[in-house]
Coordinates of C-alpha atoms and ligand atoms in Angstrom, one line a residue:
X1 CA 67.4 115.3 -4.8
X2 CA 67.4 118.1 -2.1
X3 CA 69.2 117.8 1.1
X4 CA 69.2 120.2 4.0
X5 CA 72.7 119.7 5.6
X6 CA 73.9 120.6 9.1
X7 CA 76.7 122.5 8.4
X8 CA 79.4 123.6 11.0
X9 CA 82.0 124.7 8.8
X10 CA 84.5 122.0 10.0
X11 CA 86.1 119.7 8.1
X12 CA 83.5 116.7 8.5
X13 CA 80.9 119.1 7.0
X14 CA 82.3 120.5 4.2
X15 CA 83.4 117.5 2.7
X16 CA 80.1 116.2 2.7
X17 CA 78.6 119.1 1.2
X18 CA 81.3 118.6 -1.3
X19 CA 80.6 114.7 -1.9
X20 CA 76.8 114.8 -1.5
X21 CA 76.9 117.3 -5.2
X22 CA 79.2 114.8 -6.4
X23 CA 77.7 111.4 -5.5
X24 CA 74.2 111.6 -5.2
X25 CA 73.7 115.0 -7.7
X26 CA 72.1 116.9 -4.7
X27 CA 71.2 120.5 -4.2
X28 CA 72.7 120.9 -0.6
X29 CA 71.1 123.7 1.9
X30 CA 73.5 124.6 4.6
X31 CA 72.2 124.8 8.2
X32 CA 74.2 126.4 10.9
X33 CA 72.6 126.9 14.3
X34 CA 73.7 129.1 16.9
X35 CA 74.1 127.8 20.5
X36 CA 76.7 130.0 21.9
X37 CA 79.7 128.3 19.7
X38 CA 82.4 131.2 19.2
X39 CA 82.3 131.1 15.4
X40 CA 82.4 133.6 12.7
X41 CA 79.2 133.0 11.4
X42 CA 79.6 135.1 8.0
X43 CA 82.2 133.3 7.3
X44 CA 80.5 129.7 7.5
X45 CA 78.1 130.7 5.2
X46 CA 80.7 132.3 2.7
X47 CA 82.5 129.1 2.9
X48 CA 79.3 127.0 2.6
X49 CA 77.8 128.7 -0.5
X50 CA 81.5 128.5 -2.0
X51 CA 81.9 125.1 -1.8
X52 CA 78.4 124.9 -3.6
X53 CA 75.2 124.9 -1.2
X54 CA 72.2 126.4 -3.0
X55 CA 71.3 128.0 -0.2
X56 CA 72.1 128.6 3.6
X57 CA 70.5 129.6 6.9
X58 CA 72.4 130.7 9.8
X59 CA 69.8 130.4 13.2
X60 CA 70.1 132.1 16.7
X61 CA 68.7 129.5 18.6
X62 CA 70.2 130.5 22.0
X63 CA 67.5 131.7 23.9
X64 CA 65.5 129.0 23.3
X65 CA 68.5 126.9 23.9
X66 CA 69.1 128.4 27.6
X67 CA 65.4 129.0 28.1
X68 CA 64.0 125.3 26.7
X69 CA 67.2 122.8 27.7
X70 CA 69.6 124.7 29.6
X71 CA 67.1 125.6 32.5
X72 CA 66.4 122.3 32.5
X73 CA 69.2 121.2 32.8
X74 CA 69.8 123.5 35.7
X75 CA 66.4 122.2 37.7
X76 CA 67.7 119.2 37.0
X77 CA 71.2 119.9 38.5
X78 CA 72.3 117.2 35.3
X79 CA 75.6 115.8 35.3
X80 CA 76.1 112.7 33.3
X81 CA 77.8 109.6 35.5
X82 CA 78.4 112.6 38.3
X83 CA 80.7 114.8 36.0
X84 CA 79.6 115.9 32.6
X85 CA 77.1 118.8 32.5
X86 CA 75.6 117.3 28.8
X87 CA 76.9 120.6 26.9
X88 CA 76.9 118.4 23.4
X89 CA 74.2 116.5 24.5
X90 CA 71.6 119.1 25.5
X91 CA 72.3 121.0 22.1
X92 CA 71.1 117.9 19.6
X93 CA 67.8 117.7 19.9
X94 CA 67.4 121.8 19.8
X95 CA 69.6 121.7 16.4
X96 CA 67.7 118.3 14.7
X97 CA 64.8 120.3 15.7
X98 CA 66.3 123.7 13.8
X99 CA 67.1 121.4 11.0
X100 CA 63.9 119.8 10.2
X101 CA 62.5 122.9 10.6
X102 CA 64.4 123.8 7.3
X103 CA 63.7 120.8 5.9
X104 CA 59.9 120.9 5.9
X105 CA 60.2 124.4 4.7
X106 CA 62.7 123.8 1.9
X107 CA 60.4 120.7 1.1
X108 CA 63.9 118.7 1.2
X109 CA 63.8 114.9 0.8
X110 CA 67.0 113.8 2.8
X111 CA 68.7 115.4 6.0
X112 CA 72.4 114.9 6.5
X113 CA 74.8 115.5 9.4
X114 CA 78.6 114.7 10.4
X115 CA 78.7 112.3 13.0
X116 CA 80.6 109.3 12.9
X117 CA 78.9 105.7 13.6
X118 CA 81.0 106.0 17.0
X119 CA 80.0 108.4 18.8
X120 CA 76.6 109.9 21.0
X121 CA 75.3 112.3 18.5
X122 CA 74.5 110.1 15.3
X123 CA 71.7 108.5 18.3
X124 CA 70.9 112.3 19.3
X125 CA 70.5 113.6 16.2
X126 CA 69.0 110.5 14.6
X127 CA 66.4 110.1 17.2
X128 CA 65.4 113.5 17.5
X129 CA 64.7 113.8 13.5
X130 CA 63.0 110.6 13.5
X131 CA 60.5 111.7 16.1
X132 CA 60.1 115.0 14.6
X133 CA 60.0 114.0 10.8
X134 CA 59.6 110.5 10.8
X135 CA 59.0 110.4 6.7
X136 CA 62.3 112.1 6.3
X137 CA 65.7 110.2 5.2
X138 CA 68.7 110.6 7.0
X139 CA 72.1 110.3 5.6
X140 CA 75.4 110.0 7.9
X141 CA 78.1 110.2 5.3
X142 CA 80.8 109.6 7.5
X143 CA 78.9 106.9 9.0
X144 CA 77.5 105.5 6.0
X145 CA 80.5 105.6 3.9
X146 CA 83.3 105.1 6.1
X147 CA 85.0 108.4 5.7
X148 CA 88.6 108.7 7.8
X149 CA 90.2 111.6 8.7
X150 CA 92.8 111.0 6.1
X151 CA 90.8 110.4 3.2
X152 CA 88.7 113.6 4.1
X153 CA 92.7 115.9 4.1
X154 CA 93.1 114.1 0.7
X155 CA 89.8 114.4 -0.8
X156 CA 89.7 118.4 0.8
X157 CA 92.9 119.3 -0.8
X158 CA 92.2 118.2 -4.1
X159 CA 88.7 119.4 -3.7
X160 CA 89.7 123.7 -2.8
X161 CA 88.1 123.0 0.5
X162 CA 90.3 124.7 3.5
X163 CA 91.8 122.9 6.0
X164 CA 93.2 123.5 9.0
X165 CA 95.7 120.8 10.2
X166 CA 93.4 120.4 13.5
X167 CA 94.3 117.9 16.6
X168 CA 91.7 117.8 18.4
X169 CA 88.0 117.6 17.8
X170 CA 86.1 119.9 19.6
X171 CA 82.1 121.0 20.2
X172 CA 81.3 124.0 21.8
X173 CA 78.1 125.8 22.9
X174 CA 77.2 128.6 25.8
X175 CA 76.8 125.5 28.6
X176 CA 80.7 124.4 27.8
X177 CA 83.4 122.9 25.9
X178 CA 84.0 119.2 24.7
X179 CA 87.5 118.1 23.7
X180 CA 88.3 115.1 22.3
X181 CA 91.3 113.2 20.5
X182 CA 94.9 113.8 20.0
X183 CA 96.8 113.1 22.9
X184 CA 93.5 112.6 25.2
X185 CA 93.1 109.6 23.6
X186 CA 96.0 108.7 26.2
X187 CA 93.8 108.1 29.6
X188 CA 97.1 108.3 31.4
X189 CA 98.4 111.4 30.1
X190 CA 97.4 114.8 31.8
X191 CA 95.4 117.2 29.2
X192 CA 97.8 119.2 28.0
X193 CA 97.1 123.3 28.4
X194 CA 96.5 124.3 24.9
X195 CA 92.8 122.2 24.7
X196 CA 91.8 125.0 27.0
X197 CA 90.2 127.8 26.3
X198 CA 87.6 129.0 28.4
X199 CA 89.7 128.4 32.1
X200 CA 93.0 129.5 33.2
X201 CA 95.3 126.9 34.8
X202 CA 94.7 127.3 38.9
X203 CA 98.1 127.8 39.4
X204 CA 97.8 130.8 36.9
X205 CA 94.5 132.2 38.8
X206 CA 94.2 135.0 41.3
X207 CA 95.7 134.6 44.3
X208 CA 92.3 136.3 45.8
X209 CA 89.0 134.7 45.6
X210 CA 86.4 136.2 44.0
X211 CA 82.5 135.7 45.4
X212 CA 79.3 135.8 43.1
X213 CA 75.9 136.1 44.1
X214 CA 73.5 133.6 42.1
X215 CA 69.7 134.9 42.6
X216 CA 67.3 131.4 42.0
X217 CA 63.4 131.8 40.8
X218 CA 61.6 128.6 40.9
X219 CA 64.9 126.9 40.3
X220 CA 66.2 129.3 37.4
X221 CA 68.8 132.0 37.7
X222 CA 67.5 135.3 37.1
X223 CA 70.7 137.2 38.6
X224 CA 74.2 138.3 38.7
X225 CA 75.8 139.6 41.5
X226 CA 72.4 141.6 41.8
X227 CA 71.5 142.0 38.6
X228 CA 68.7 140.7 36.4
X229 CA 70.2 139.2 33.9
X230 CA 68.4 136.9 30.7
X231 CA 69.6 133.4 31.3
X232 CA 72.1 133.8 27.9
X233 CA 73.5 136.7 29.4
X234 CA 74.0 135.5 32.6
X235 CA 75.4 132.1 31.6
X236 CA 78.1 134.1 28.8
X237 CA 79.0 136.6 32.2
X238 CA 79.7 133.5 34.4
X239 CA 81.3 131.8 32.1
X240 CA 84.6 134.4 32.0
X241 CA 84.3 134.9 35.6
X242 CA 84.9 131.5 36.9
X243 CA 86.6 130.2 34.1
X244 CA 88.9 133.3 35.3
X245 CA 89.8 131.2 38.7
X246 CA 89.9 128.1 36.7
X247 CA 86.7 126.7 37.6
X248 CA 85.0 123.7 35.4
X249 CA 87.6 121.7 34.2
X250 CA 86.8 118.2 33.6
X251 CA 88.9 115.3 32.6
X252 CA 85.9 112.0 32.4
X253 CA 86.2 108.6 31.7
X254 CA 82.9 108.2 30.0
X255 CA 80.4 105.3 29.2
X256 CA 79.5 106.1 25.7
X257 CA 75.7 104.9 24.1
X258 CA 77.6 103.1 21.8
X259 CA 79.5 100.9 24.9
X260 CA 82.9 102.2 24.2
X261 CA 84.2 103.6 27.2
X262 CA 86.0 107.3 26.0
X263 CA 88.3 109.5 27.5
X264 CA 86.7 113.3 27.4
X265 CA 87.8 116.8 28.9
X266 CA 85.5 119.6 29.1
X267 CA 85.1 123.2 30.3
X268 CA 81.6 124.3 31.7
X269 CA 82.7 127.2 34.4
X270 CA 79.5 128.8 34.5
X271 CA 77.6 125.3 34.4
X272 CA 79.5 124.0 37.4
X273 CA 79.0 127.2 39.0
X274 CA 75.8 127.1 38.8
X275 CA 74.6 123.6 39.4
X276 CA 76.3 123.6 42.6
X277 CA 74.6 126.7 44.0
X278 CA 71.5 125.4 42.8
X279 CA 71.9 122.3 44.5
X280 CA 72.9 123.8 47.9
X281 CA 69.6 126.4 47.4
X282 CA 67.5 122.9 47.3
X283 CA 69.0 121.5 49.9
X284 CA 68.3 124.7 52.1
X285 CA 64.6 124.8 50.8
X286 CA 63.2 121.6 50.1
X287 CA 62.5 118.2 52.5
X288 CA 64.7 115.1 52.8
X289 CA 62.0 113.0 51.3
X290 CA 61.8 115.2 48.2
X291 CA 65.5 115.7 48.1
X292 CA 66.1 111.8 48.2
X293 CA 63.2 110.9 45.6
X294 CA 65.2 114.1 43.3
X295 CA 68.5 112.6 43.2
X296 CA 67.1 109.6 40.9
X297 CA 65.2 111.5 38.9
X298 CA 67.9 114.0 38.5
X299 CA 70.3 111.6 37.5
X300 CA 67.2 109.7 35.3
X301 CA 66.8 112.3 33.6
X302 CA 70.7 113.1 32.8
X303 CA 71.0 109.4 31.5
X304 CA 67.7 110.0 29.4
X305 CA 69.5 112.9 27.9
X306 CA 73.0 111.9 27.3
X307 CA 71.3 108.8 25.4
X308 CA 69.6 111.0 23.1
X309 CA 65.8 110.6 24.3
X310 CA 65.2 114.2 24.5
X311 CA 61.7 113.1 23.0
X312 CA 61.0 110.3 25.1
X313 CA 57.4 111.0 27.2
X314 CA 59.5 109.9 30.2
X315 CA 61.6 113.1 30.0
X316 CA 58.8 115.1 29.8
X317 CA 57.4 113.3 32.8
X318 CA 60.2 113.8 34.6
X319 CA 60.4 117.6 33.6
X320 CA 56.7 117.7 35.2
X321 CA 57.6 116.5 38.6
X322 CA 61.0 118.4 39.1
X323 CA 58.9 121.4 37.7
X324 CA 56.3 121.1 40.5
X325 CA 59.1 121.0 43.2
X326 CA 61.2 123.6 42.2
X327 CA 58.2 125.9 42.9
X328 CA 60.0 126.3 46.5
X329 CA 63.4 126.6 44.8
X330 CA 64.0 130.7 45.7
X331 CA 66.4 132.5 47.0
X332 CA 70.4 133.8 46.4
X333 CA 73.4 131.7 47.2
X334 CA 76.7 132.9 47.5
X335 CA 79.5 131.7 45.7
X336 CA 83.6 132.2 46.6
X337 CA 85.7 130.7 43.3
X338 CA 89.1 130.4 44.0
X339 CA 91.5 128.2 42.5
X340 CA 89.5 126.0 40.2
X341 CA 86.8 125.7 43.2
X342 CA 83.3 127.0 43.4
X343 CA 82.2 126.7 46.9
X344 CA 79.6 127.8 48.2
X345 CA 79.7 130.0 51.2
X346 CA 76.1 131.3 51.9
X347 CA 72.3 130.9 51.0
X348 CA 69.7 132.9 52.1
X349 CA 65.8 132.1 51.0
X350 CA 61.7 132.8 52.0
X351 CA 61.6 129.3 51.5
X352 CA 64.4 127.9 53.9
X353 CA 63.6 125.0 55.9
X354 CA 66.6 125.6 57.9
X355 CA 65.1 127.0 61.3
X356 CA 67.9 128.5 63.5
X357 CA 64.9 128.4 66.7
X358 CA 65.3 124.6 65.8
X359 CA 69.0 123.9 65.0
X360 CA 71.0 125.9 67.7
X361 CA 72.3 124.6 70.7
X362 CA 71.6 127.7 72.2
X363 CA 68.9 127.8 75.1
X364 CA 66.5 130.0 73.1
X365 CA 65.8 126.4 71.4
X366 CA 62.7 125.8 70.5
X367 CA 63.2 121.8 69.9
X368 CA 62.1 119.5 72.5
X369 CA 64.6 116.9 73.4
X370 CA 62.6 114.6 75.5
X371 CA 60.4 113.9 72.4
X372 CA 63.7 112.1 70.9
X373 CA 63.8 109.6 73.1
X374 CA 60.3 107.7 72.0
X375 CA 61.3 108.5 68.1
X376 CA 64.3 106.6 68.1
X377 CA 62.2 103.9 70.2
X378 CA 60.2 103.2 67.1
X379 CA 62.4 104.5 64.3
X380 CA 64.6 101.7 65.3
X381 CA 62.4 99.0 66.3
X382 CA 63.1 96.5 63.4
X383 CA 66.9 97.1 63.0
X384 CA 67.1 96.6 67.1
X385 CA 65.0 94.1 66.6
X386 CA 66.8 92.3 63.8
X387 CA 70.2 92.3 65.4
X388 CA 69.1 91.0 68.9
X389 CA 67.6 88.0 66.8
X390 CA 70.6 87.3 64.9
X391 CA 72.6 87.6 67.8
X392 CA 70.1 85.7 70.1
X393 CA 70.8 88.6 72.3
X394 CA 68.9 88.8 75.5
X395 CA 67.1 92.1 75.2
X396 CA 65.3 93.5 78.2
X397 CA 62.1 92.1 76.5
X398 CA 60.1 94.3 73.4
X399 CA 59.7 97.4 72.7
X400 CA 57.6 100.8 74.0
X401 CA 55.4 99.6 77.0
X402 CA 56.4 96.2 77.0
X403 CA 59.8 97.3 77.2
X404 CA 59.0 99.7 80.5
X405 CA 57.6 97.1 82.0
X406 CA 60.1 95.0 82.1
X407 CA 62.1 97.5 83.0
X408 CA 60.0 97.7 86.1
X409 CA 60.4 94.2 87.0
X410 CA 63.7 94.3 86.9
X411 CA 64.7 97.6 89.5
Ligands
LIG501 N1 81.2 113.0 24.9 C1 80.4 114.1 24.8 C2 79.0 113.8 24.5 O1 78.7 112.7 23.9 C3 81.0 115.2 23.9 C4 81.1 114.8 22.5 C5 81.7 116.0 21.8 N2 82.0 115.9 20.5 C6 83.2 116.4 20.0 N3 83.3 116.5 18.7 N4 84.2 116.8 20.8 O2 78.1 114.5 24.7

């Protein structure tokens, strides 16, 4: 039998590598894909072929990762339940897809991976290979065989795999950090400081804010502070500076696919950053109607992700309309990050709808007052309406003409 594992290097991982040669007789590949994760990827693949895999393949996939997902993401301003930017989540589908890439090739007849029959990513990963492969067979060791944490210590120590006596359990990619176990598992407790990595502690930060510039195209970032910049690039740059003041740290209680309700922190600086300039920039450029309708297909579309339905037509669909109105999404928006906060402090775009003629109170106003006075006439006819009816209040008598008329009588 062939496999094509997804291998991270961790401790999960290598002991199935390990247990798949011994169990089911298989020639392992190794698969490591690249989304940003600060590993040592030489090193993966030494330890991979050491511990026996016939083969391995270590893939870049981060520009298609920031260019495929991440600026959707961003269009989409996507925050799962309000808080979670969908770092893990948004990096599944991209590395099931790496994955049965390798498998077709290698012509392998199972695909394994290291999730647990707990968590989100056995339905990510699962539904993603499915939909791309569905002949293939899937195996979840871990899942499948009801691995523990203890077992796998044992069963790596006896078996020359290296361990590292590790805490917490941790996923990492260039759109953030997720953190999980230890002494998180304690909803009450505040995260200790050594789960971060990516963001100082505010009360460690500059005492001076710093400001960014974030230049929007059609809804994407395009540049830093001025200049161009590929969406990896710019994403890896933001990332230090606002983790610098502190920014992104999130501590979520979080409704998992699976119905458990988990405890999770993360670090996404440069994804916070970001999705809150690009949500001021749409704000600034496009109507209240579209703004309204956006808000459930944003957070439609972040539910659709976090689930694992990456290949569900309705995210595509959904992809098509946001697409369509972020033509209008141009322009720069300044950012001042101080002290774990990004806020933004200025926008400028072609495509503004804010009209300054329009909004002052200045005389040079261009907005006719008088015409206010019918609008609110008939955009409140029904609620007015309504309440003098439940109140069998004694209204002047209808609306509009009526309404003058009686008016009349009664002078
Ligand atoms: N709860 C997050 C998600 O489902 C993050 C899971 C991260 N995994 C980890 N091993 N820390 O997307």
């Amino acid at each position: 039998m062939k496999a094509v594992l997804s291998y991270s290097g961790g401790l999960d991982t290598s002991v199935i590598l390990k247990l798949m040669q011994e169990k089911l007789n298989a020639e392992v590949v190794t698969v490591t894909v690249d989304v940003g994760q600060k590993d040592d990827f030489e090193k993966i693949e030494e330890k991979a072929l050491k511990l026996g895999a016939v083969k391995h393949y270590t893939i870049d996939a981060k520009e298609e990762f920031a260019k495929e997902y991440l600026a959707k993401a961003i269009k989409a301003n996507a925050l799962y339940e309000g808080a979670y930017p969908l770092a893990t989540a948004l990096a599944r589908p991209l590395i099931a897809k790496k994955i049965v890439e390798i498998a077709k090739k290698e012509n392998a007849d199972v695909i394994a991976h290291g999730c647990t029959g707990k968590g989100n990513d056995q339905v990510r990963f699962d539904l993603a290979i499915k939909a791309l492969y569905p002949e293939i067979r899937i195996i979840a060791p871990v899942r499948e065989w009801g691995l523990t944490r203890d077992w796998e210590m044992e069963y790596a120590k006896k078996n020359g795999i290296p361990v590292k006596e590790k805490i917490y359990s941790i996923d990492e990619n260039l759109w953030g950090r997720s953190i999980e176990g230890g002494i998180l598992e304690d909803p009450s407790k505040e995260p200790p400081e050594e789960v971060f990595k990516w963001t100082l502690s505010p009360d460690k930060t500059s005492e001076k804010p710093e400001y960014v510039t974030i230049e929007f195209e059609e809804g994407i970032p395009v540049a830093l502070n001025g200049k161009e910049m590929d969406l990896v690039e710019l994403i890896e740059t933001l990332n230090l500076i606002a983790g610098k003041h502190g920014i992104g740290r999130i501590d979520h209680i979080e409704d998992r696919v699976v119905g458990i309700k988990s405890r999770e922190v993360y670090e996404a600086p440069a994804a916070i950053t970001i999705i809150k300039a690009h949500k001021d920039l749409e704000k600034f450029t496009l109507t209240k109607w579209a703004l309204e309708f956006k808000e459930i297909v944003d957070s439609k579309w972040s539910w659709l992700v976090y689930n694992g339905l990456w290949f569900e037509p309705l995210r595509e669909a959904l992809d098509a309309f946001i697409d369509k109105v972020e033509e209008k999404v141009n322009g720069t928006v300044k950012v001042k990050l101080y002290k774990g906060n990004a806020i933004v402090v200025g926008r400028s775009s072609e495509n503004a709808l804010y009209d300054t003629k329009l909004a002052t109170y200045e005389k040079f106003s261009t907005f006719d007052q008088k015409l206010a006075i019918g609008f609110i006439e008939l955009f409140g006819l029904q609620s007015v309406l309504a309440y003098s009816v439940a109140n069998k209040s004694k209204s002047l008598g209808g609306f509009g003409i009526e309404k003058a008329k009686a008016e009349k009588v009664a002078s």
